[in-house]
Amino acid sequence: MSQANTTPPSAAADSLVNAMKWPLGVLCVAFFAMYLPAYYTLSQVAWESDANGHGPMILGVSLWLLWREREDILRAATQPRPVAAFILLTIGVMLYVLGGSQELDTLQAASQIPVLMACILLIGGVGSLKRAWFPLFFLIFMVPLPGVFTQMLTLPLKSAVSYVAEGALHMMGYPVGRVGVTLFVGPYQLLVADACSGLNSIFTLEALGLFYMKLMEYKSKARNTLMAVMIIPISFASNVVRVLTLVLVTFYLGDEAGQGFMHGFAGILLFAVALVLTYGFDRFLAIWFDGARKSD
């Protein structure tokens, strides 16, 4: 009888994975013992703000991806690189200590990336590190943005949102005016706040878009690049919809309605619109990329 042509994982690879589980477990315990105080600090400061409220979600997704792909990461192991691991670990610990002592959340959160890279290099070398690149890269989105960087981008984005919202309202026939980032509609004036600039939503939606592409496992670099780039104008357009919704609610129902429940609902609407547009653009790309794949 002829045997079926199957390619199960080799016994050597399985034994290697099993042998690595104990040192991997020790490193995981050490990592969380080191970073739980930092996560607690972030939860009390950075993650309480609108700008960085997505941090816990990004952290959870990254850790879940590492756990889900742990066996593939271990099977891709090559020669451990203790020297490179030590260098990265030193950099990570220095960032961690500096961030904690100077109350710099950005440095403390960013330090976990080189620390995790060091742990993977110590266990599985460059092969495992290459296999784990996406969860490590995804962690960048949980790093709080420096205040100077945020202030530098917020005002231009607020001005752009105000300008586009004014134009849209004018086209719809509403009595609208604008001075800087303040919109005047009827008897009301509405200041486009920092939270309405769209900067926060751009980073959050970019992270969600990358996670979506990861789950879909698209192989085309062109498709993934187009999706990642398109999320930026989608985020901007969704934020304009949010501002328009608040302006119209205030115009018809009064200032209390615009600043009450509907203000929170407009934030939900922003993400709903963005997710619909993102999925719609993905289906638009599928016309070419899926069709080309079927014709090959």
Short mmCIF file of C-alpha atoms in Angstrom, two decimals:
data_model
loop_
_atom_site.label_atom_id
_atom_site.label_comp_id
_atom_site.label_asym_id
_atom_site.label_seq_id
_atom_site.Cartn_x
_atom_site.Cartn_y
_atom_site.Cartn_z
CA MET A 1 0.00 0.00 0.00
CA SER A 2 1.21 3.49 -0.81
CA GLN A 3 1.16 6.02 1.98
CA ALA A 4 -0.61 9.36 1.59
CA ASN A 5 1.65 12.26 0.74
CA THR A 6 1.30 14.27 3.97
CA THR A 7 3.83 16.53 5.64
CA PRO A 8 3.20 16.57 9.38
CA PRO A 9 5.55 18.56 11.60
CA SER A 10 8.71 16.62 12.29
CA ALA A 11 9.30 15.01 15.64
CA ALA A 12 12.48 17.05 15.95
CA ALA A 13 10.59 20.32 15.52
CA ASP A 14 7.96 19.27 18.06
CA SER A 15 10.59 18.30 20.59
CA LEU A 16 12.34 21.62 20.04
CA VAL A 17 9.07 23.49 20.69
CA ASN A 18 8.47 21.50 23.87
CA ALA A 19 12.01 22.14 25.07
CA MET A 20 11.57 25.89 24.58
CA LYS A 21 8.31 26.16 26.50
CA TRP A 22 9.92 26.19 29.94
CA PRO A 23 12.42 28.98 29.27
CA LEU A 24 9.72 30.85 27.39
CA GLY A 25 7.43 30.57 30.39
CA VAL A 26 10.13 31.91 32.70
CA LEU A 27 10.70 34.90 30.40
CA CYS A 28 6.96 35.61 30.25
CA VAL A 29 6.71 35.66 34.05
CA ALA A 30 9.75 37.96 34.29
CA PHE A 31 8.34 40.26 31.59
CA PHE A 32 4.97 40.71 33.30
CA ALA A 33 6.59 41.12 36.71
CA MET A 34 8.58 43.98 35.20
CA TYR A 35 5.78 45.66 33.28
CA LEU A 36 2.68 45.26 35.45
CA PRO A 37 3.63 48.39 37.46
CA ALA A 38 4.08 50.28 34.18
CA TYR A 39 0.69 49.11 32.91
CA TYR A 40 -0.88 50.26 36.17
CA THR A 41 0.72 53.70 35.78
CA LEU A 42 -0.46 53.92 32.17
CA SER A 43 -3.99 52.98 33.22
CA GLN A 44 -4.04 55.81 35.75
CA VAL A 45 -2.64 58.50 33.43
CA ALA A 46 -2.24 57.96 29.69
CA TRP A 47 -5.02 55.45 29.12
CA GLU A 48 -7.51 57.70 30.90
CA SER A 49 -7.24 60.28 28.11
CA ASP A 50 -9.07 60.25 24.79
CA ALA A 51 -5.76 60.40 22.96
CA ASN A 52 -4.48 57.09 24.34
CA GLY A 53 -7.63 55.26 25.39
CA HIS A 54 -6.98 52.62 22.73
CA GLY A 55 -3.76 51.52 24.51
CA PRO A 56 -5.21 48.55 26.43
CA MET A 57 -6.87 47.23 23.28
CA ILE A 58 -3.60 47.39 21.32
CA LEU A 59 -1.70 45.70 24.15
CA GLY A 60 -4.29 42.93 24.44
CA VAL A 61 -4.34 42.28 20.69
CA SER A 62 -0.53 42.18 20.48
CA LEU A 63 -0.21 39.73 23.36
CA TRP A 64 -3.03 37.60 21.93
CA LEU A 65 -1.28 37.46 18.55
CA LEU A 66 1.98 36.42 20.19
CA TRP A 67 0.17 33.70 22.13
CA ARG A 68 -1.81 32.50 19.10
CA GLU A 69 1.32 32.22 16.96
CA ARG A 70 3.63 30.95 19.71
CA GLU A 71 4.19 27.51 18.17
CA ASP A 72 4.87 28.95 14.72
CA ILE A 73 7.30 31.42 16.28
CA LEU A 74 9.10 28.64 18.12
CA ARG A 75 9.20 26.36 15.07
CA ALA A 76 10.88 29.13 13.10
CA ALA A 77 13.70 29.22 15.66
CA THR A 78 17.28 29.51 14.51
CA GLN A 79 20.50 29.94 16.46
CA PRO A 80 19.92 32.10 19.57
CA ARG A 81 21.61 35.51 19.49
CA PRO A 82 22.58 36.27 23.11
CA VAL A 83 24.79 39.27 22.25
CA ALA A 84 22.10 41.02 20.21
CA ALA A 85 19.54 40.09 22.88
CA PHE A 86 21.71 41.63 25.61
CA ILE A 87 22.10 44.87 23.64
CA LEU A 88 18.36 45.16 23.03
CA LEU A 89 17.58 44.25 26.63
CA THR A 90 19.97 46.93 27.86
CA ILE A 91 18.31 49.53 25.62
CA GLY A 92 14.85 48.45 26.78
CA VAL A 93 15.73 48.53 30.47
CA MET A 94 17.35 51.96 30.11
CA LEU A 95 14.22 53.32 28.43
CA TYR A 96 12.07 51.69 31.11
CA VAL A 97 14.06 53.17 34.00
CA LEU A 98 14.31 56.61 32.38
CA GLY A 99 10.62 56.66 31.56
CA GLY A 100 9.63 55.59 35.07
CA SER A 101 11.96 57.99 36.88
CA GLN A 102 11.04 60.99 34.70
CA GLU A 103 7.34 60.06 34.35
CA LEU A 104 7.66 59.76 30.58
CA ASP A 105 4.91 57.34 29.55
CA THR A 106 6.13 57.30 25.96
CA LEU A 107 9.55 55.89 26.88
CA GLN A 108 8.18 53.42 29.41
CA ALA A 109 5.64 52.00 26.97
CA ALA A 110 8.10 51.94 24.07
CA SER A 111 10.69 50.05 26.14
CA GLN A 112 8.68 46.83 26.03
CA ILE A 113 9.32 46.44 22.28
CA PRO A 114 13.13 46.01 22.51
CA VAL A 115 12.66 43.93 25.67
CA LEU A 116 10.33 41.54 23.87
CA MET A 117 12.66 41.44 20.87
CA ALA A 118 15.51 40.52 23.22
CA CYS A 119 13.49 37.70 24.77
CA ILE A 120 12.64 36.26 21.34
CA LEU A 121 16.24 36.52 20.13
CA LEU A 122 17.43 34.74 23.25
CA ILE A 123 15.00 31.87 22.73
CA GLY A 124 14.61 31.50 18.96
CA GLY A 125 17.11 33.79 17.26
CA VAL A 126 16.46 35.78 14.11
CA GLY A 127 14.08 33.16 12.67
CA SER A 128 11.62 33.50 15.53
CA LEU A 129 11.98 37.29 15.55
CA LYS A 130 11.04 37.49 11.87
CA ARG A 131 7.99 35.33 12.52
CA ALA A 132 6.89 37.58 15.40
CA TRP A 133 7.38 40.90 13.58
CA PHE A 134 3.71 41.89 13.30
CA PRO A 135 2.70 41.65 17.00
CA LEU A 136 5.85 43.56 17.92
CA PHE A 137 5.21 46.23 15.28
CA PHE A 138 1.57 46.47 16.38
CA LEU A 139 2.71 47.47 19.87
CA ILE A 140 3.90 50.79 18.46
CA PHE A 141 0.28 51.93 18.36
CA MET A 142 -0.07 51.65 22.15
CA VAL A 143 2.88 53.99 22.78
CA PRO A 144 1.46 57.37 23.91
CA LEU A 145 2.30 60.15 21.49
CA PRO A 146 4.69 62.81 22.83
CA GLY A 147 2.90 66.02 23.75
CA VAL A 148 4.98 68.15 21.36
CA PHE A 149 4.15 65.84 18.45
CA THR A 150 0.46 65.86 19.33
CA GLN A 151 0.29 69.65 19.56
CA MET A 152 2.16 70.01 16.27
CA LEU A 153 -0.44 67.94 14.36
CA THR A 154 -3.63 68.78 16.24
CA LEU A 155 -4.08 72.39 15.13
CA PRO A 156 -3.65 71.76 11.37
CA LEU A 157 -6.06 68.82 11.58
CA LYS A 158 -8.63 70.88 13.51
CA SER A 159 -8.36 73.65 10.93
CA ALA A 160 -8.81 71.18 8.06
CA VAL A 161 -11.83 69.53 9.71
CA SER A 162 -13.42 72.94 10.40
CA TYR A 163 -12.84 74.07 6.82
CA VAL A 164 -14.34 70.95 5.24
CA ALA A 165 -17.29 70.93 7.68
CA GLU A 166 -18.02 74.58 6.88
CA GLY A 167 -17.97 73.86 3.16
CA ALA A 168 -20.27 70.86 3.52
CA LEU A 169 -22.79 72.80 5.63
CA HIS A 170 -22.70 75.72 3.20
CA MET A 171 -23.44 73.36 0.30
CA MET A 172 -26.42 71.97 2.23
CA GLY A 173 -27.81 75.48 2.65
CA TYR A 174 -27.20 76.07 6.37
CA PRO A 175 -26.34 79.53 7.70
CA VAL A 176 -22.75 78.79 8.63
CA GLY A 177 -19.62 80.81 9.27
CA ARG A 178 -16.16 80.04 10.57
CA VAL A 179 -13.46 81.86 12.48
CA GLY A 180 -10.37 79.71 12.96
CA VAL A 181 -11.63 76.44 14.40
CA THR A 182 -14.96 77.86 15.64
CA LEU A 183 -18.09 77.19 13.59
CA PHE A 184 -21.11 79.53 13.75
CA VAL A 185 -24.41 77.91 12.80
CA GLY A 186 -27.57 79.91 13.42
CA PRO A 187 -27.46 81.22 17.00
CA TYR A 188 -24.85 78.67 18.07
CA GLN A 189 -21.09 78.64 17.98
CA LEU A 190 -19.17 75.40 18.27
CA LEU A 191 -15.46 75.09 18.94
CA VAL A 192 -13.79 72.14 17.22
CA ALA A 193 -11.92 70.71 20.21
CA ASP A 194 -8.67 68.77 20.17
CA ALA A 195 -10.62 65.50 20.45
CA CYS A 196 -12.39 66.39 17.19
CA SER A 197 -9.16 66.93 15.27
CA GLY A 198 -9.12 63.30 14.17
CA LEU A 199 -5.55 62.62 15.29
CA ASN A 200 -6.67 60.05 17.86
CA SER A 201 -8.98 58.30 15.43
CA ILE A 202 -6.28 58.14 12.74
CA PHE A 203 -3.95 56.11 14.97
CA THR A 204 -6.75 53.95 16.36
CA LEU A 205 -8.27 53.21 12.97
CA GLU A 206 -4.86 52.59 11.42
CA ALA A 207 -4.24 49.97 14.09
CA LEU A 208 -7.65 48.39 13.51
CA GLY A 209 -7.02 48.38 9.76
CA LEU A 210 -3.68 46.62 10.15
CA PHE A 211 -5.28 44.09 12.48
CA TYR A 212 -8.02 43.50 9.92
CA MET A 213 -5.42 42.85 7.21
CA LYS A 214 -3.57 40.49 9.55
CA LEU A 215 -6.72 38.46 10.18
CA MET A 216 -7.54 38.39 6.46
CA GLU A 217 -3.96 37.22 5.74
CA TYR A 218 -3.62 39.13 2.50
CA LYS A 219 -0.38 38.24 0.72
CA SER A 220 -0.31 41.15 -1.73
CA LYS A 221 1.99 43.94 -0.54
CA ALA A 222 0.31 46.37 -2.94
CA ARG A 223 -3.12 45.63 -1.50
CA ASN A 224 -1.93 45.95 2.09
CA THR A 225 -0.13 49.22 1.31
CA LEU A 226 -3.20 50.72 -0.39
CA MET A 227 -5.38 49.71 2.56
CA ALA A 228 -2.96 51.16 5.12
CA VAL A 229 -2.63 54.47 3.23
CA MET A 230 -6.36 54.80 2.55
CA ILE A 231 -7.20 54.53 6.25
CA ILE A 232 -5.80 58.06 6.76
CA PRO A 233 -8.33 59.87 4.49
CA ILE A 234 -11.06 57.50 5.72
CA SER A 235 -10.31 58.59 9.29
CA PHE A 236 -10.40 62.24 8.28
CA ALA A 237 -13.71 61.83 6.41
CA SER A 238 -15.24 59.95 9.35
CA ASN A 239 -14.21 62.73 11.70
CA VAL A 240 -15.84 65.32 9.44
CA VAL A 241 -19.05 63.26 9.63
CA ARG A 242 -18.74 63.33 13.42
CA VAL A 243 -18.42 67.13 13.49
CA LEU A 244 -21.30 67.57 11.03
CA THR A 245 -23.49 65.34 13.21
CA LEU A 246 -22.76 67.40 16.32
CA VAL A 247 -23.36 70.68 14.47
CA LEU A 248 -26.70 69.52 13.06
CA VAL A 249 -27.85 68.09 16.41
CA THR A 250 -27.00 71.39 18.08
CA PHE A 251 -28.70 73.39 15.32
CA TYR A 252 -31.98 71.45 15.56
CA LEU A 253 -32.08 70.30 19.20
CA GLY A 254 -30.02 72.86 21.06
CA ASP A 255 -26.68 73.06 22.80
CA GLU A 256 -27.59 70.64 25.60
CA ALA A 257 -28.38 67.88 23.13
CA GLY A 258 -25.16 68.48 21.22
CA GLN A 259 -23.02 68.32 24.36
CA GLY A 260 -24.95 65.51 26.04
CA PHE A 261 -25.66 61.97 24.94
CA MET A 262 -25.24 62.78 21.26
CA HIS A 263 -21.66 63.88 21.82
CA GLY A 264 -20.72 60.38 22.92
CA PHE A 265 -22.89 58.84 20.19
CA ALA A 266 -21.04 60.88 17.56
CA GLY A 267 -17.81 59.18 18.63
CA ILE A 268 -19.42 55.79 18.06
CA LEU A 269 -20.72 57.01 14.72
CA LEU A 270 -17.19 57.99 13.71
CA PHE A 271 -15.91 54.44 14.12
CA ALA A 272 -19.00 52.95 12.49
CA VAL A 273 -18.56 55.13 9.41
CA ALA A 274 -14.83 54.41 9.30
CA LEU A 275 -15.31 50.64 9.54
CA VAL A 276 -17.96 50.70 6.79
CA LEU A 277 -15.71 52.77 4.51
CA THR A 278 -12.71 50.55 5.26
CA TYR A 279 -14.64 47.39 4.45
CA GLY A 280 -16.10 49.02 1.33
CA PHE A 281 -12.63 49.98 0.09
CA ASP A 282 -11.41 46.46 0.80
CA ARG A 283 -14.22 45.06 -1.33
CA PHE A 284 -13.32 47.58 -4.02
CA LEU A 285 -9.72 46.33 -4.01
CA ALA A 286 -11.00 42.76 -4.13
CA ILE A 287 -12.38 43.39 -7.64
CA TRP A 288 -8.82 43.65 -8.94
CA PHE A 289 -6.69 41.62 -6.57
CA ASP A 290 -9.03 38.65 -6.08
CA GLY A 291 -9.88 38.66 -9.77
CA ALA A 292 -6.22 38.68 -10.76
CA ARG A 293 -5.51 35.79 -8.41
CA LYS A 294 -8.35 33.72 -9.88
CA SER A 295 -7.17 34.36 -13.43
CA ASP A 296 -3.61 33.14 -12.69
#
